Coordinates of C-alpha atoms in Angstrom, one line a residue:
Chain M
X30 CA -39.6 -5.3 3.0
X31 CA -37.6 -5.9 6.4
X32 CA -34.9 -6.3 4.2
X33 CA -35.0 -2.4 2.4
X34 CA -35.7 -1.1 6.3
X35 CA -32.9 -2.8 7.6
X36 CA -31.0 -1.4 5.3
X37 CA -32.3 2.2 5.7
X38 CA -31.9 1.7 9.3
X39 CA -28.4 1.0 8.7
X40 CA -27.7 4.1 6.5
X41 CA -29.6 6.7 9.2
X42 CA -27.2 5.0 11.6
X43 CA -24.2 5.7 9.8
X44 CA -24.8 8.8 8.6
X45 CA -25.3 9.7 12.1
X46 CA -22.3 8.4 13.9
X47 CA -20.3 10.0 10.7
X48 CA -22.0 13.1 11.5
X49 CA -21.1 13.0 14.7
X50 CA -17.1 12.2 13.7
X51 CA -17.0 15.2 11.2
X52 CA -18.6 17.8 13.7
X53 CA -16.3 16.9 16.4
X54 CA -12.8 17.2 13.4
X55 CA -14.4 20.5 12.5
X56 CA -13.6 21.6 16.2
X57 CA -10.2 21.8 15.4
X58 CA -9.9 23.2 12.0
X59 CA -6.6 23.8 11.7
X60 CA -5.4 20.8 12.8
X61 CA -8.0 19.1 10.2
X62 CA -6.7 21.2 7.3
X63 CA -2.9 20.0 8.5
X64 CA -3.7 16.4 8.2
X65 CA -5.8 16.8 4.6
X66 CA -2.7 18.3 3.1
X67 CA -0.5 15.7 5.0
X68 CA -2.9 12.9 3.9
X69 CA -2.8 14.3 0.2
X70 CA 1.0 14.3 0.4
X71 CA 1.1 11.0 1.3
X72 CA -1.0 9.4 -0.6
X73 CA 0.7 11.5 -3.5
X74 CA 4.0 9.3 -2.7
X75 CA 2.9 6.4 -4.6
X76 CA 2.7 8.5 -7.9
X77 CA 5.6 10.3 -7.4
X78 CA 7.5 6.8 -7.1
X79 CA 5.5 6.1 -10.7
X80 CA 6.9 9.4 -11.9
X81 CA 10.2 8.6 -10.7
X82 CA 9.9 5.4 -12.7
X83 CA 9.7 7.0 -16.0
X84 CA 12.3 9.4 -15.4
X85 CA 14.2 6.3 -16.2
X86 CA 12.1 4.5 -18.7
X87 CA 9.3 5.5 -21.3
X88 CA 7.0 2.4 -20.7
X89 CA 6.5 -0.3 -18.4
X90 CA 4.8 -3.6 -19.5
X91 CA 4.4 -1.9 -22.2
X92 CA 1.8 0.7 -21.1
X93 CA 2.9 4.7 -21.4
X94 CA 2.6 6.8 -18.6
X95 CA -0.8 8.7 -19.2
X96 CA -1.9 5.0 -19.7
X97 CA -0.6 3.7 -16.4
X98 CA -1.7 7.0 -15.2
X99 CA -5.4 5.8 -15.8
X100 CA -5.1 2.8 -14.1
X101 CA -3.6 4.6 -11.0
X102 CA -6.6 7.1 -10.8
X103 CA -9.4 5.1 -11.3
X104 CA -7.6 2.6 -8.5
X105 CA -6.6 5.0 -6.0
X106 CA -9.9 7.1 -6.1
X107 CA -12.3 3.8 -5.9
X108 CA -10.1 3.0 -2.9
X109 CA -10.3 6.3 -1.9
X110 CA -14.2 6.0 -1.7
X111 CA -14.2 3.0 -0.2
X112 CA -11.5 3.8 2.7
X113 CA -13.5 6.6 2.8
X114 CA -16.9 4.6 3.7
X115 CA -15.5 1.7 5.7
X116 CA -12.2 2.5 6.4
X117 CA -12.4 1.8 9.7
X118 CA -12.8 -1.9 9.6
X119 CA -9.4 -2.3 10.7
X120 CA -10.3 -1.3 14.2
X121 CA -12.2 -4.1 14.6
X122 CA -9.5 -6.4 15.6
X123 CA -8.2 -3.8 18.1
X124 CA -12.2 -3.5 19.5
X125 CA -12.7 -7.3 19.7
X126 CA -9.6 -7.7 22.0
X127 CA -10.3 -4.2 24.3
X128 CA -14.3 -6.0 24.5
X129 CA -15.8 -3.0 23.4
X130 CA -17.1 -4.9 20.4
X131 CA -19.7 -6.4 23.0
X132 CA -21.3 -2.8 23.5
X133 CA -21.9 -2.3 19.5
X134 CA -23.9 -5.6 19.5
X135 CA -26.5 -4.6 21.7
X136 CA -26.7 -1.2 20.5
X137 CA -30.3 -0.8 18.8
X138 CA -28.6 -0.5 15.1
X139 CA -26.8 -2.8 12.6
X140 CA -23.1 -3.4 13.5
X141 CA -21.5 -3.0 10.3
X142 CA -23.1 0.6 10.3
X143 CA -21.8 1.2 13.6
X144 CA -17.9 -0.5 12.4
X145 CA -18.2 1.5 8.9
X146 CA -18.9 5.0 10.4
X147 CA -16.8 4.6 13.6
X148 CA -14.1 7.5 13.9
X149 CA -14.8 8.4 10.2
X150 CA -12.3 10.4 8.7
X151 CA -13.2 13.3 6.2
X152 CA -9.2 13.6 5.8
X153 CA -9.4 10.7 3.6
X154 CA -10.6 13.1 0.9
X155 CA -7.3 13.4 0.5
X156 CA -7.0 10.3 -1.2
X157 CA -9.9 10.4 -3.7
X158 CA -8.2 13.8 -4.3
X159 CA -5.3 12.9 -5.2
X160 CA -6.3 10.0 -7.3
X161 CA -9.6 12.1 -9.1
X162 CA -6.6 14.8 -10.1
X163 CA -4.6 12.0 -11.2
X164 CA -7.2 10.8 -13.3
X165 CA -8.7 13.7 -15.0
X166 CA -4.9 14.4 -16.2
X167 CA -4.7 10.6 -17.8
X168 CA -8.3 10.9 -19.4
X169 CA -7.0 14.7 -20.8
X170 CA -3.6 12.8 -21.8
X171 CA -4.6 9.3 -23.3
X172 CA -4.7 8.6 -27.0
X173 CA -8.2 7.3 -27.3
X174 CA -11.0 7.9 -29.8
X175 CA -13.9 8.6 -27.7
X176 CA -17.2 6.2 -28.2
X177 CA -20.3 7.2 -25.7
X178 CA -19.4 3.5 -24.3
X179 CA -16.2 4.3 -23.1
X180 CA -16.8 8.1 -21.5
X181 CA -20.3 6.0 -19.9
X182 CA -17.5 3.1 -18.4
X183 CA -15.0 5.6 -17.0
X184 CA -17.8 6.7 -13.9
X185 CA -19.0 3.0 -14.2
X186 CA -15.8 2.1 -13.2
X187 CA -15.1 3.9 -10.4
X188 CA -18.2 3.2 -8.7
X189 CA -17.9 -0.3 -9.3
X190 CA -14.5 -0.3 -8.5
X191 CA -15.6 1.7 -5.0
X192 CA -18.0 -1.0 -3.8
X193 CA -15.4 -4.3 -5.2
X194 CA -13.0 -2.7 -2.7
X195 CA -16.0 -1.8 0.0
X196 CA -16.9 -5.5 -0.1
X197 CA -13.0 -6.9 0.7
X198 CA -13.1 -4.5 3.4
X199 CA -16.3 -5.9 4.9
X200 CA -15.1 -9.4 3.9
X201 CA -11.5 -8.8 6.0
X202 CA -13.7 -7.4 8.9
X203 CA -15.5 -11.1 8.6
X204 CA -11.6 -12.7 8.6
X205 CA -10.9 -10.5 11.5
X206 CA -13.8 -12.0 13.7
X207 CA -12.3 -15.4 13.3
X208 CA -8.8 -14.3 13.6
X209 CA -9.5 -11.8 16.6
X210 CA -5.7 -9.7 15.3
X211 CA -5.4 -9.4 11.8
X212 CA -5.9 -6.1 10.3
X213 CA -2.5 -6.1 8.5
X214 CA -3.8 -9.3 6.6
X215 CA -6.5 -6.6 5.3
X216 CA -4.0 -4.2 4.5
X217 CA -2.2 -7.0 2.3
X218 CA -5.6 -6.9 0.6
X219 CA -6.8 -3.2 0.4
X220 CA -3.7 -1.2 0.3
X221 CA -2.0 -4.3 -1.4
X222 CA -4.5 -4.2 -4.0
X223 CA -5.0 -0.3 -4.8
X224 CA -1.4 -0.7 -5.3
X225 CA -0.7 -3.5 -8.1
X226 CA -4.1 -2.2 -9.8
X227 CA -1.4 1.0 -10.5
X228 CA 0.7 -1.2 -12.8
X229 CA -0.3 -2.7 -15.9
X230 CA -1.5 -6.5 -16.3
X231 CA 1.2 -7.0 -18.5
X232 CA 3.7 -6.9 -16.0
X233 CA 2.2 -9.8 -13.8
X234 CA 2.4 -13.3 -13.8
X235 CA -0.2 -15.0 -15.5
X236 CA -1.2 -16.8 -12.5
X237 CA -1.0 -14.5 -10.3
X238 CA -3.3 -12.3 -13.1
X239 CA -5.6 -15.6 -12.8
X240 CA -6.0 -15.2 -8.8
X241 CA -7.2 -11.4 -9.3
X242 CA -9.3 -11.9 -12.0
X243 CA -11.3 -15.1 -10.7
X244 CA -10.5 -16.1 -6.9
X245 CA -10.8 -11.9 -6.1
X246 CA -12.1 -10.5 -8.9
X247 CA -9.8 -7.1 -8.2
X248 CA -8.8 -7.1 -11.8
X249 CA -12.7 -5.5 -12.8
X250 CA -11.7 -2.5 -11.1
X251 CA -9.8 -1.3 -13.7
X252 CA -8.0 -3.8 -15.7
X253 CA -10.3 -5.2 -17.7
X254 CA -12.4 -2.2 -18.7
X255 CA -9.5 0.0 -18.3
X256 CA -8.2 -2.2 -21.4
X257 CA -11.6 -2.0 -23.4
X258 CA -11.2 1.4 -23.0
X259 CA -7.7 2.0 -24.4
X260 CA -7.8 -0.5 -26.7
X261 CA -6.0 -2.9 -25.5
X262 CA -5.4 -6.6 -25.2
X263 CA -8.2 -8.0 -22.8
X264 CA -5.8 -10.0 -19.7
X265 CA -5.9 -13.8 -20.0
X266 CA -7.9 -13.1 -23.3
X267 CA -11.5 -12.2 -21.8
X268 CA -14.3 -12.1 -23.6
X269 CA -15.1 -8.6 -25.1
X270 CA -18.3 -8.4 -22.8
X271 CA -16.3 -8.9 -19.6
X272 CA -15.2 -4.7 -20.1
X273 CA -19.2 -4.0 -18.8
X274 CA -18.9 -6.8 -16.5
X275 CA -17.2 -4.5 -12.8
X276 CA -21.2 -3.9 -12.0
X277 CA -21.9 -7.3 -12.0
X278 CA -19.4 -8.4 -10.5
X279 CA -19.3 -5.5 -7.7
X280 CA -23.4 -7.2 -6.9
X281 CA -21.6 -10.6 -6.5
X282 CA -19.3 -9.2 -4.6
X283 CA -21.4 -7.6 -2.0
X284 CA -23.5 -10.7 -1.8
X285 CA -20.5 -12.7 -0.9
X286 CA -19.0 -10.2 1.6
X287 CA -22.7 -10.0 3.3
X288 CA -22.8 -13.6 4.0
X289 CA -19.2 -14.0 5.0
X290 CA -19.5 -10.9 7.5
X291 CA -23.2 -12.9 8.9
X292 CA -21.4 -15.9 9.2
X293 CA -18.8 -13.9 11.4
X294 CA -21.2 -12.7 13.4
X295 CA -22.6 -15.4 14.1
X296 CA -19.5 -17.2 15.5
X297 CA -18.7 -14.4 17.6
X298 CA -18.0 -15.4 21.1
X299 CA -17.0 -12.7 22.8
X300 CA -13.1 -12.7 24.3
X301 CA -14.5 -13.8 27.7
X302 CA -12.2 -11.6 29.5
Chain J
X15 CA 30.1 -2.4 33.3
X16 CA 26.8 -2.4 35.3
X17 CA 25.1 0.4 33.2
X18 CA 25.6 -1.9 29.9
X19 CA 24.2 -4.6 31.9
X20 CA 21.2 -2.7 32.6
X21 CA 21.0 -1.4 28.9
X22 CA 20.5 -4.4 27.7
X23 CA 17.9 -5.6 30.0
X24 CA 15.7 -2.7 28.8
X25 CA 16.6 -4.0 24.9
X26 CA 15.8 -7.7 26.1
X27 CA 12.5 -5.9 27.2
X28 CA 11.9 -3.9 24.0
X29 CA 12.8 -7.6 22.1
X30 CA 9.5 -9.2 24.5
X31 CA 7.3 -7.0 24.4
X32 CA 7.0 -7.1 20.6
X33 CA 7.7 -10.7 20.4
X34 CA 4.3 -10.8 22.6
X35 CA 2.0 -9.8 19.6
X36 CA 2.3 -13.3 17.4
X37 CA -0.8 -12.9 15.6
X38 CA 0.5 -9.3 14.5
X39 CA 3.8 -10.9 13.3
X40 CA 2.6 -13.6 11.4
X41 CA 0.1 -10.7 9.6
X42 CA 3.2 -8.8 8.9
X43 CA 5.2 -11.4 7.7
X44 CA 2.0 -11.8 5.5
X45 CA 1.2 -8.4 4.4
X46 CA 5.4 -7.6 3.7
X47 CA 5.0 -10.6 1.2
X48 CA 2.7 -9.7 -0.8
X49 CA 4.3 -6.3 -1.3
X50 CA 7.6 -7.7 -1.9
X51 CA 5.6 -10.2 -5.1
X52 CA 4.1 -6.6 -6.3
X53 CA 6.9 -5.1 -6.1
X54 CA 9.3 -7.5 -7.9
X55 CA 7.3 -7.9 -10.9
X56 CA 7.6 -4.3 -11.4
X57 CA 10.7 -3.7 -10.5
X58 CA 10.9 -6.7 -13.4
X59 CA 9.2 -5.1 -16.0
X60 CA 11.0 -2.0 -15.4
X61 CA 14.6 -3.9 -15.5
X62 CA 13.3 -5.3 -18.5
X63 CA 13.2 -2.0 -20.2
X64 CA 16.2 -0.7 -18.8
X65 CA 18.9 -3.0 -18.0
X66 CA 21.6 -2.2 -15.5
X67 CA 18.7 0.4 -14.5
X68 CA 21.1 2.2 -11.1
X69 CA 23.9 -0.2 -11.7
X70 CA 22.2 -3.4 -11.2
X71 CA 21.6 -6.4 -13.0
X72 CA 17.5 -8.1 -12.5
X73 CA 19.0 -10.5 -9.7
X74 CA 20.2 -7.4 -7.6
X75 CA 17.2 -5.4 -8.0
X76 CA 15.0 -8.4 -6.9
X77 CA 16.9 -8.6 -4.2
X78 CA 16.9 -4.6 -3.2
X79 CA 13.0 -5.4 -3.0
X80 CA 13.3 -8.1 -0.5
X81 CA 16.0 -6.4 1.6
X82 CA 14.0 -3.3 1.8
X83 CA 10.5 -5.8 2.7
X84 CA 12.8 -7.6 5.1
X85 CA 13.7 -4.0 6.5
X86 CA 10.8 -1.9 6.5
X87 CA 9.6 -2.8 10.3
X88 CA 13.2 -3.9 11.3
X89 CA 14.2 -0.2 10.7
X90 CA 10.8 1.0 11.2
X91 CA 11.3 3.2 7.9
X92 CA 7.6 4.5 7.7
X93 CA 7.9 4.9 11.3
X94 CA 6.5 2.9 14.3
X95 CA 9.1 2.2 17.0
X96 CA 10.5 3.6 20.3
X97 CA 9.4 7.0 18.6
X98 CA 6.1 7.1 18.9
X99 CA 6.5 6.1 23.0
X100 CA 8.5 9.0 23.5
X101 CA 6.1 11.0 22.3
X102 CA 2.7 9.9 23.9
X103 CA 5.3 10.2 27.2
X104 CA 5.7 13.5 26.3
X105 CA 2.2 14.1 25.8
X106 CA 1.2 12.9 29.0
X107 CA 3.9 14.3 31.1
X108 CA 4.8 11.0 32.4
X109 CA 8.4 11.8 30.4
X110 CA 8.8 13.6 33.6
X111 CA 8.9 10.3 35.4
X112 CA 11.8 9.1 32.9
X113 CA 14.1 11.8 34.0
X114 CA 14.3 10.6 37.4
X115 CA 15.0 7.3 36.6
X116 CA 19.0 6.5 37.1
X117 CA 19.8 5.8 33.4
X118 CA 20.6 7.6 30.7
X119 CA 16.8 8.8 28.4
X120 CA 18.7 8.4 25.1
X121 CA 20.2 5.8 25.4
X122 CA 17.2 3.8 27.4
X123 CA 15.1 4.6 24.7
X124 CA 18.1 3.7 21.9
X125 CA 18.5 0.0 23.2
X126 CA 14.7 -0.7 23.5
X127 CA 14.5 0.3 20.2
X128 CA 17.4 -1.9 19.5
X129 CA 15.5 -4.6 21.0
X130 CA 12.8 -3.8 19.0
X131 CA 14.8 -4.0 15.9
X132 CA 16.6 -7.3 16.2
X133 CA 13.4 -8.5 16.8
X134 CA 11.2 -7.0 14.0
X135 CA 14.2 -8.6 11.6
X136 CA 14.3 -12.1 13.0
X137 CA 10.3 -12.3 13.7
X138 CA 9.0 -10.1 10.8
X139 CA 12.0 -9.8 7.9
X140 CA 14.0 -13.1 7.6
X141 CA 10.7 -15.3 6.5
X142 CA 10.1 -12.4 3.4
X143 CA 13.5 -12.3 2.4
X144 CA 13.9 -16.4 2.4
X145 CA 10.6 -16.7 0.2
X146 CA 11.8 -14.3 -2.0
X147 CA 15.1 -16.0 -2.4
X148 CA 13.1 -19.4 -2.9
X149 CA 11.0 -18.0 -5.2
X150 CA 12.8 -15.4 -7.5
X151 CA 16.0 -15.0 -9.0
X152 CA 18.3 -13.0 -6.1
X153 CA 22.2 -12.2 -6.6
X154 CA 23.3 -13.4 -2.9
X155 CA 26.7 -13.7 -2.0
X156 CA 28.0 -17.2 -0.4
X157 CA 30.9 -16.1 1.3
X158 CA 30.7 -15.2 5.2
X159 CA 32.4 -12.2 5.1
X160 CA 29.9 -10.5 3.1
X161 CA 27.1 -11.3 5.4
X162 CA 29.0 -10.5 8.5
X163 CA 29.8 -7.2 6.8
X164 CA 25.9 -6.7 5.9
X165 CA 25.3 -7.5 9.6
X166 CA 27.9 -4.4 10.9
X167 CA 25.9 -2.2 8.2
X168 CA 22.5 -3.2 9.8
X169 CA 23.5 -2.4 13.5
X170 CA 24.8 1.0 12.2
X171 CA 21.6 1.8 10.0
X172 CA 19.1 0.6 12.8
X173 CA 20.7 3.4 15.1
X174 CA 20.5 5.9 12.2
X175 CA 16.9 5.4 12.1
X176 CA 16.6 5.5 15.8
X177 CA 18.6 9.0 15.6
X178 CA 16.2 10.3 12.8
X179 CA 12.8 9.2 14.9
X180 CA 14.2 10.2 18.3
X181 CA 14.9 13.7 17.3
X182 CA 11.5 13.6 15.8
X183 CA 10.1 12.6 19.2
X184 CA 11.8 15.2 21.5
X185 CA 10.1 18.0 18.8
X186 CA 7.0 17.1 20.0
X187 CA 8.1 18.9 23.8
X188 CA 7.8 22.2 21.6
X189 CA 5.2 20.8 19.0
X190 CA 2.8 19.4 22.2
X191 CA 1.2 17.2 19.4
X192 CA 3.0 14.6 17.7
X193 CA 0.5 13.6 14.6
X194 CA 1.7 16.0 12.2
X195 CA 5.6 15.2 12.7
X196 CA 4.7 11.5 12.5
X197 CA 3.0 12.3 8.9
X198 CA 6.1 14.2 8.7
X199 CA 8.3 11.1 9.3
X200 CA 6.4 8.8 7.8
X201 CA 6.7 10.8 4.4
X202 CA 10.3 11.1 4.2
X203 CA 11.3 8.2 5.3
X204 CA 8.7 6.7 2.2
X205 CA 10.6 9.1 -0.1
X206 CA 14.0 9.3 0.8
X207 CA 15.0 5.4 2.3
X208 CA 14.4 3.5 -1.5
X209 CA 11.4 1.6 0.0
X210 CA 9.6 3.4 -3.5
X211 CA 12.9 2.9 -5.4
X212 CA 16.4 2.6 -5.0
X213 CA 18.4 5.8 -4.6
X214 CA 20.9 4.6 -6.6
X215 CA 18.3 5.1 -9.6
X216 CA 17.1 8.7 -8.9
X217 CA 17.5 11.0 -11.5
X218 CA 20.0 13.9 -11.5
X219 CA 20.9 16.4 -9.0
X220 CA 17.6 14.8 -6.7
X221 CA 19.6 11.1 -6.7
X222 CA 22.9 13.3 -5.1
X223 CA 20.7 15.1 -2.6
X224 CA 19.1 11.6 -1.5
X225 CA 22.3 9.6 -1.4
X226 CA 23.5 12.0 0.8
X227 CA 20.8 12.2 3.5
X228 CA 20.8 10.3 6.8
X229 CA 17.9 7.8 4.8
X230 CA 20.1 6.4 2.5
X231 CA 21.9 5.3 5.6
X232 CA 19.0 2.6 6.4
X233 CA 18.1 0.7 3.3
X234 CA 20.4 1.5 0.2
X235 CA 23.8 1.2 1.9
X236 CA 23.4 -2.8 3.6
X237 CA 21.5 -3.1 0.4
X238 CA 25.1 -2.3 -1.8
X239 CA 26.9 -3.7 0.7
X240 CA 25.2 -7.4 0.7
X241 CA 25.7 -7.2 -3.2
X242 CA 29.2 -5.5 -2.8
X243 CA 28.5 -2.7 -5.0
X244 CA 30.3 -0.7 -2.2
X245 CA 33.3 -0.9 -0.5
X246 CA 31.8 -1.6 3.0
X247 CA 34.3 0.7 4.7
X248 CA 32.9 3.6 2.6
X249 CA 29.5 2.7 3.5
X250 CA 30.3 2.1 7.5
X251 CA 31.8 5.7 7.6
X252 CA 28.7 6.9 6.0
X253 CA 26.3 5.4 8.3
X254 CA 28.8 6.0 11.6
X255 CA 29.1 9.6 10.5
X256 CA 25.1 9.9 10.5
X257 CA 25.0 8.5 13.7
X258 CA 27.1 10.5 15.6
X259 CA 25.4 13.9 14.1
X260 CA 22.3 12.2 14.7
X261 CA 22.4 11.3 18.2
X262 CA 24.7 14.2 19.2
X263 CA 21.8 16.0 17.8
X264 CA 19.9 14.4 20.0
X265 CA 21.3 15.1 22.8
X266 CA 21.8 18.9 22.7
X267 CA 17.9 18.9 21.9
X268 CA 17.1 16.4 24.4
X269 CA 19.0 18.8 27.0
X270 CA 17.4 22.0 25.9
X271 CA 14.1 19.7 26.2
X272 CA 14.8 18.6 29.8
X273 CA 15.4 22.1 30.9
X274 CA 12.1 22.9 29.6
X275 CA 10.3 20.1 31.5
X276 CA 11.6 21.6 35.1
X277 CA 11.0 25.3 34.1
X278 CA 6.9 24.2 33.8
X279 CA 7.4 22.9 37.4
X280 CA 7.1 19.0 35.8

């Protein structure tokens, strides 16, 4: 029961400080529309260096382009919801060495509500834009014979695949405690992430396949389901059940991250400056 | 002889001040790694399909990927460097405070970026580049005179860059607001360097227009001229040619800029 309040406590909390953020970006809405289109361009780049890929070839690791184009959307626009959410964890190195992490901890509501919402950005719509457009053009493109199964995985995916990625951001925010300056470690893993989940298993190592299926279990995003859904070979030969597995493994996940981000907390010592 | 000495006190400074942030380095070094790994086993995969995919072989692509990992803070290709000092002095007005100062504002701002540079390629881009060449199959020459030559490429395409991002800053005396020409920046310098894919691989008409830019300057030019796909004189008159538009450039705007600073009344 204090659990489920806690955790309503932390959402009204959120939602406020987000509130709060997205009133005072609507004050200037011309310079918000600017940087939505600016943030839709950019994150656009990544596709259009796909696209420029197969001007050249007609596959890669033997995937076609409407396939690859499947795994880009569903990756981009579950990162998208998670930058989206917590985004702004990477501000926490920058706010532990400045001190102003102090004031958050004695603020009356949870810190990781507080972190999450702090300058939330609704221009990171752009993102889940760009990758949701992305991705309704490779489900329209794909050859697949439709099962109920597969069109139930597709939103299956992306919400699993938004909380996977919401949990390495709240697990880097941990790391960043400890570490004090490290936000471009989390980029290594967020940005680093939504980007090899673009390309096809295939063309990876099979080690380095291992360490995203089973040391960070990136690969349920949209690998593993991804291939259920196109019919294709399961990486490192999974078990066929593994394809309704990202939910699962998005609880574990979260569980993990939790304890990692209370363990943080708890060895905070403040700079002492 | 006493101004040089004075220039390159200020890039000595602009070498400190980022040698300062350690922790930041090491994440860098880090976080350009990983990139470099993702990027290489596609860039694999797609030389795999196509071989001799923009004239090179799989060992010369591999190593465009770790040049360009090696070079992405070095030349500061998303932007990042003196650039975006200039413009929050802008901003605040305290530019005003520059003008006064008995040196010359380009080329203050050209050797701390310098500074900033040799710094971002010793600290940030020579640990990438020798993992990748431990771990990976690269086509490196082992003759001097190719490195040496490599070296004379960087210096030119680290003031290229500088020219591209300084005439960037000195728009934001018009602009008064320097995020959208960042994103602006940021974007092409994505697009057009090769950090997404080499140049000399772009299709068509759009692979002439590219290769012809001031970007292909900074990443694709050292990058044929390690491997010697180019004659390095060719590629020198390139890069010194963007230069010289580029900081002349810079100079006619930075004057028009500075008359606009005392008109306001400062």
């Amino acid at each position: 029961m204090a659990e489920t309040s806690r955790l309503g406590e932390g959402v009204r909390a959120y939602w406020l400080i987000a509130g709060m953020w997205i009133r005072s970006a609507m004050t200037y809405r011309t310079s918000f529309v600017v940087t939505m289109c600016g943030n839709l361009l950019m994150t656009g780049l990544d596709f259009a260096g796909i696209l420029l890929m197969f001007s050249q070839v007609d596959s890669l690791g033997g995937w076609g382009l409407p396939e690859i184009a499947f795994l880009y959307g569903l990756s981009v626009t579950a990162f998208g919801i998670a930058d989206l959410v917590l985004g702004s964890m990477d501000v926490l190195g920058s706010r532990i060495r400045d001190g102003s992490f102090d004031i958050l901890l004695v603020r009356p509501a949870p810190v990781l509500a507080q972190i999450g919402a702090d300058r939330f950005a609704v221009r990171r719509l752009g993102r889940i834009t760009q990758g949701t457009v992305v991705l309704v053009w490779a489900l329209a493109s794909v050859d697949v014979s439709w099962s109920a199964a597969k069109v139930l995985l597709v939103p299956v995916m992306v919400v699993s695949g938004a909380v996977i990625f919401c949990a390495v951001f709240v697990a880097g925010a941990a790391f960043q405690i400890y570490a004090q300056d490290a936000s471009e470690v989390q980029n290594a893993f967020t940005y680093g992430g939504t980007t090899l989940l673009q390309y096809p298993p295939s063309v990876f190592g099979k080690d380095f396949v291992r360490g995203v299926t089973f040391v960070l279990p990136l690969a349920f995003v949209n690998w593993v389901p991804a291939s259920y859904v196109l019919d294709r070979p399961y990486p490192l030969d999974l078990p066929p059940w593994a394809a309704f597995a990202p939910p699962l493994v998005a609880v574990a996940c979260c569980a993990l991250a939790g304890f990692a981000w209370r363990a943080g907390l708890g060895s905070y010592r403040s700079t002492g400056s | 002889m006493g101004s040089w000495r004075l220039y390159a006190a200020v890039a000595a400074g602009g070498f400190r001040r980022y040698a300062t942030y350690r922790a930041a380095t090491f994440a860098g070094v880090f976080t350009n790694t990983v990139f470099g790994v993702i990027l290489v086993y596609t860039y694999l995969a797609l030389w795999d399909e196509k071989p001799h995919l923009g004239g090179y072989d799989q060992a010369q692509a591999v190593t465009y990927v770790w040049l360009g990992q090696c070079l992405y803070s070095t030349l500061a290709l998303q932007g990042g460097g003196a650039e975006k000092d200039v413009i929050e002095r802008i901003r605040t007005g305290e530019i005003a405070v520059d003008l006064y100062r008995p040196a010359d504002l380009q080329l203050w701002w050209l050797a701390s970026d310098l500074g900033r540079s040799l710094f971002q390629l010793i600290g940030r881009g020579v640990i990438p580049f020798a993992f990748g060449a431990l771990f990976f199959p690269m086509a490196l020459p082992t003759d001097v005179m190719s490195w040496a030559a490599l070296f004379v490429s960087l210096l030119l395409a680290m003031i290229v860059s500088f020219g591209i991002r300084y005439l960037a800053a000195l728009s934001v005396f018009w602009l008064m607001d320097g995020m959208g020409i960042m994103q602006a920046v940021m974007i092409t310098g994505v697009f057009c360097s090769g950090i997404v894919f080499p140049l000399n691989a772009f299709p068509g008409v759009l692979g002439d227009i590219v290769r012809a830019l001031p970007w292909a300057a900074q990443l694709q030019m050292p990058a044929d001229v390690l491997m010697g796909e180019t004659d390095p004189l060719g590629a020198y008159a390139f890069q010194a040619t963007w230069a010289v538009v580029l900081l002349a450039a810079g100079r006619l705007l930075q004057s028009a800029a500075t008359r606009r600073v005392v008109v306001q009344g400062g």
